Structures are given as C-alpha cells and as structure tokens.
Amino acid sequence: MKTMTTGSEREPEKLPGGATGITALGLARSFGSVSAVKNIDFHAAPGEVTALIGPNGSGKTTLLLMLASLLRPDAGTIRIHGIDPIKDPRAARARLGWMPDTLGVWEALTSREILVTMGALYGLNKATARIRAGELLEIVNLTELADTPARVLSRGQSQRLSLARALINDPEVLLLDEPASGLDPGARVQLRTLLRQLATSGKTVVISSHVLVELDEMADSAVFLTKGRSVRSQRLDEAGTQGRNYTVTSLDLPALRRALEAGNVDAVYVSNFENVGGDAKVKVAGETQAAALLASLVAAGVPVTAFAPSSGLLEETYLSLEDEMP
Amino acid sequence: MSISTDQRPAGSAPTLGYLSGIGTIFGLEIRQRIRNRGWYIMLGIWFVVVAAVVGLAALSVGVDEFGPGQVMFELVIAFVLFFGMLIAPALSANSITGDRASGTLAILQNTLLTPGQLMWGKWLASWVASLGFLVVTIPLIGWAMTYGDVYLPGAPVLLGMLALELAMVCALGVGVSALANRTLFAVMVTYLLVALLGLGTLIAYGLSMQLVKTEVQISNQVWPEEYMGDEYYGEWDQDAYTCESRVYPQETFATDRITWLLAANPFVVVADAAPRVPPPPGDDEMNSSAGPMGAISDGVRMSQAGPEYLMPCLNGVKSDMTLPTSTPLWPLGLGIQALFVGGIVAAGRNKLKTPAGKLSSGTRIA
C-alpha cells in the first residue's frame, strides 16, 4: 500500500461493450413467506467502487448472496462480466471474490494454510497459491500471524484474513459484505486504500456498509435499498451539482444573519448561549454556489470559523429516503 | 506491491481437477481432525479398553482345542465394528453441518468445488479418521496372530469388510450432515439410522417370527438298544439314531423365509462374507466357531437353513443334520445398505447445489 490514489484517478475508464461489471435486473427472492428482495435493479461498473446502502433487513446480504452465485433468484437476471451465474456458476465463481458478513474461519488452521487451501480450490497450483498467499498476507498486514492458528485472531484480524481470502483468486468482481466492521481506524484506512487500488486496476468492487461517511470517501456510486427494493442509484461525483445542506459557523451570529439575509439565502439559525456566535444551516445548490457563498460572507467581513456540508452525501440521501418512506 | 498477479490469459478459465478438489477438502478436514487433542485421548482410551477385553479373552479361552488367537482376533473385529458404529456417526455427521454453523460451507461453495467433490472429500476424511480406531488395534491383532490359530484366509476378508462397513456408516453420516441444518440433529439422525441397521434388523427379524410360524410333523429319535444298557461304556454316537414312524405335529418357525431381514445388519455382512473357519479335525459339530463373528455367521446359516435342519426327525425321516451350503447373504446386505446410503447421499448432494433454490426456514446459507 505505497500509493494513495488521488481524486483524479477515481474517474473510471469507459469500457466498451458494457458487458463487464455486474448487471442485475428485476431481482426478487423470498424465503418462505418472507420476501427479502422484491425488486432490485443493480449495476456496478468495472473500475469503480459501488456502495450498497440500506437499513437492516433491506436485502443487502440477500442481494450479495445472489450476486455471489450462492442463491437462486426467484425472478430477474444477473450478469457477472457477461456470465449468468445461475447457468454457469463455476465460470462466475472463477471471477468472483466474496467476503461474507460472517467470519468463516477454520480455527485449527493457520492463516497461511487457509489461503493456500482456498487457492488450491480455485485451481491454483501449490507454488502459485503459496506465493499469492504470502503476498496477500502482507497486503492485509497479517504476515506476523501467518503461521499461528486462526483461532487466536481477533475479530478485526479475521476480517482482514477474510478479505485476503476473497482476493486469493485475483477476482475481477469483488463482493464485500460489511468489510469494515470490527476494523480499527488504521485498518479502515488501509481497507479504503486497498479497495481504491483494486478499483483503479479495473476491478468491479461492490461494498455494503452501514458506515456511510466511510463509503463517501471510497465509493464512486451508490445503490440504495429499502425493504427489498432498489430505490435510487447515485453517482458520488454528481455531488458538485446536487443541492446540499451546509453548516456555517461564525463568531458573530447577527453579522452572519445580516449577510445571509442581504444575499437572500434562507437559513436556520442556532445561536450559542454563552456568546454571540452560532451556526446557520443553509441549502446550497452546488459546490460552485457554496464557494461563492463563502467568498461573499468573508468579503462582508463575517467572522466564519467553519463552512462545511452538514452531513455526508450518502447520509443525506439515506436520510432523505427515510423521509420519503410512508 | 501489486494486488493482482499477472493478467490471466483471455479465455482460459482456471480449472480445478476432480481428484485434486477432493484431495484439497480431504487435507482441510484431516488437518483439523489431527490437530484436535481430544482425538488422541479418545484413541488412547479406546486402545486400553480393547486391550483389556482382548487380554481377558486370551486368559479365559484357549483351554480346549481352540487356541485363543481366533477368538481374540474376532473380538477385535467385533469391537471395532461396534464402536465404529458408535463413533463414525459422530465423526461424519458434523462434517457439513459444522461448516454450516461456522460459516465456512458457503465459502467452500463459492469456489470451483462441486457438491460431489465436497462430499467425497468429507467422506474420505471421516472414513480415514474412523479407520484410525482400527489402526490402533493393530498391536492387538498382532498379539492374536502370535497364537498361530487365526484362520488366515478369513482375516483379510474380515478386516476389509469391517473397513467397508465403516465407510458405509461414514457415508451415511456425511449424507445426513448435508441434509441437516444442525449438528446435533444430524448426529442423532445418523445414530438412529445406524441403529435401524444394527438393531432394527434384529427387531424386524424377531417380530417377523410370528408371521412364519408353521407346523411340521416330527417323530422321536431312537438310539440303539445297547446305548441304553447299564453296562454300556462305549462312545455314544449322537448321530447313530433312527426315527420313529409315528409322527406328531410340532410348531416351529420357517426362519429361512425371513433371514433376509438380517442381511443389512453390519455384523451379519462382515461375518457372512468371511470364509468359514474349518472345524478342528475330528470334530463335526455344527458350531465350530468360538469367536463372535463366527458365531454370528453360524447363526445366520442355521436361520437360512430353516426348520428342516433343526429337527432331527422330520416326517419320520432322519435328517442328516449338516447345514446345506447356503447362498451368501452379504451381497444382498451390502446392496440394501448401498441403496439406502446412496439415496441419502444423493439427496444431500442435491441440497448442497448452488445457486440454492430452497432453503429450510430459519437458516442462512452464509
């Protein structure tokens, strides 16, 4: 993990044909009388990190299981790099890496043995599997624990081992179910960097998580699920054109209020009790407008100490969806 | 550091050979088993128990023309079969449900592995593990061999059939394990199915006796006059009798018609397949076997022969009292077992197919 990817590298290459990545249309799946997935359309492009967002029980794990070729949808079609995982699951699996939300570790085996075994199950020969296992253990920082039984691994360490396992077959499509849960902040940053690198190298990365701020930083696009339906797909680089709430903090709330009212900007004011300072929440149409507003406030001599989006982009969409729900 | 290795050449999907997949699963399973300390403790206790029983047999048998070797050897076989039937379900029935519980089954299913490879590998591992219980008794078998009276043509057949029966029980366990969702349930069902073979066949046989009750006409045996005299000190030849012509009815059971019910019993299969120990010279008694397996074999043959061979005087005619060469029962037994186990294994394999269609309620496949 030597290189941090920069924002400009986030731009996905436009691949011709459109046959790559993941495309799922009209997916439905029920378990007995409980329909976990009712109607989901999903697309994840290669070279991008696609976030899967939704409350508990919205069908994220069920969707990932269907994409991972483990669960047969009742209706709908799936294409993984053009392959139908229902008709030809083995061809799909050769290209898939799946990290489940359960840890799934063989406790008596060492991390290295687990990875070599999994490599063998993907048809790698012993020497290749060994080299690959060594590389992956280094990537997920488990080299020191590589030869101790997996039962001594902490939750976060097992999680990293699970990620390494999902990468053993050098998958073109990576499906990660809550990969960040249980990771310490350092490991989260590493995970983010790793996933960005994988996306940059042309892989299709799908990640489900509850930590929306984190997804903000690594996802290129997001699909929102509620009650088994895909309710919105969003690209994060559209952020510049999307109206958002900003919080402006000033040492002098009356001055801020005068300046905003002079500019005809609607705002909600929250004053501090101990001094004249306070916050104003404003709705801004886009990033350009936000910059202009800040410039005008500074020019008007308002003592601004903070000027930032009120919440993460995904969180805002997520919360607005919850508002829309009946 | 590169995350991806060399770009895979276009069009060549990686493949997993059928045997290599089985081998990998076998390695995965057996490594987990041999790292389990409880396993060695169990083998140790096992050895002590079998050694004690065999040792006592060595002391108490071997007074007459039988050496103790054959009895000791058959005792080891019977013990390993009996305890194998108790241990093998526990070894095999958690193999897939255990993976389900720990979340590793779905990970295996997500590789290039087929359900068949998974089951073969798991079966092979649990079979080898249960054969471990036979392997630790090798010193005891060796001890029995030192007496020199073990019937050598029978020994490899008994050992081979024993291994085959353990393989059957393990296959049953793996099949049930693939079908069940909880380990406890899988172990219990496997025990019940093994009991169905081991005890159920006996119960069915016993209850069917009433259905084959028949009446035969027999008459009394008469031995030569001189045997009855007070001053007769010669050898009493049991076979030197004649039959009275006056017959009377006697109720008996036509066991020859129900012996097939015993066929699927693992003990019967093992005992029946082994060549019979020839009777010691000068002894033409029917029951020439002192060991448990030989006794089972004799019992089955007598049951197959039916009432005609049990009655010394049937319809006023003297029976020659030698057992006819009966048709071997073990091929039928193995056939029944194979169908039974095969059906369960096939159903289990079907359940492991992914993408999964039906899921039983309350289970997650991940």
CSV table of C-alpha atoms in Angstrom, one decimal, chain A residues 32 37 47 59 64 114 119 121 166 171 184 216 239 242 247 258 262 271 273 277 284 309 320:
chain,number,residue,atom,x,y,z
A,32,GLY,CA,-40.9,-18.9,2.6
A,37,VAL,CA,-35.8,-9.0,-2.1
A,47,GLY,CA,-13.0,0.3,-12.2
A,59,GLY,CA,-32.0,-7.1,1.4
A,64,LEU,CA,-24.9,-10.1,-2.4
A,114,ILE,CA,-6.3,-21.3,4.8
A,119,GLY,CA,-6.1,-21.0,-3.7
A,121,LEU,CA,-9.8,-24.8,-4.6
A,166,ALA,CA,-11.7,-13.2,-1.1
A,171,PRO,CA,-11.2,-11.8,-8.8
A,184,ASP,CA,-9.6,-0.4,13.9
A,216,ASP,CA,-18.5,8.6,1.0
A,239,ALA,CA,-22.0,15.8,-5.7
A,242,GLN,CA,-26.5,18.3,-6.1
A,247,THR,CA,-23.4,24.4,8.2
A,258,ARG,CA,-27.4,40.1,8.2
A,262,ALA,CA,-28.8,40.5,2.4
A,271,SER,CA,-27.1,30.5,18.5
A,273,PHE,CA,-25.9,30.6,24.6
A,277,GLY,CA,-21.6,33.2,17.9
A,284,VAL,CA,-26.8,25.4,-1.3
A,309,PRO,CA,-21.5,20.1,4.4
A,320,SER,CA,-34.0,11.9,2.7
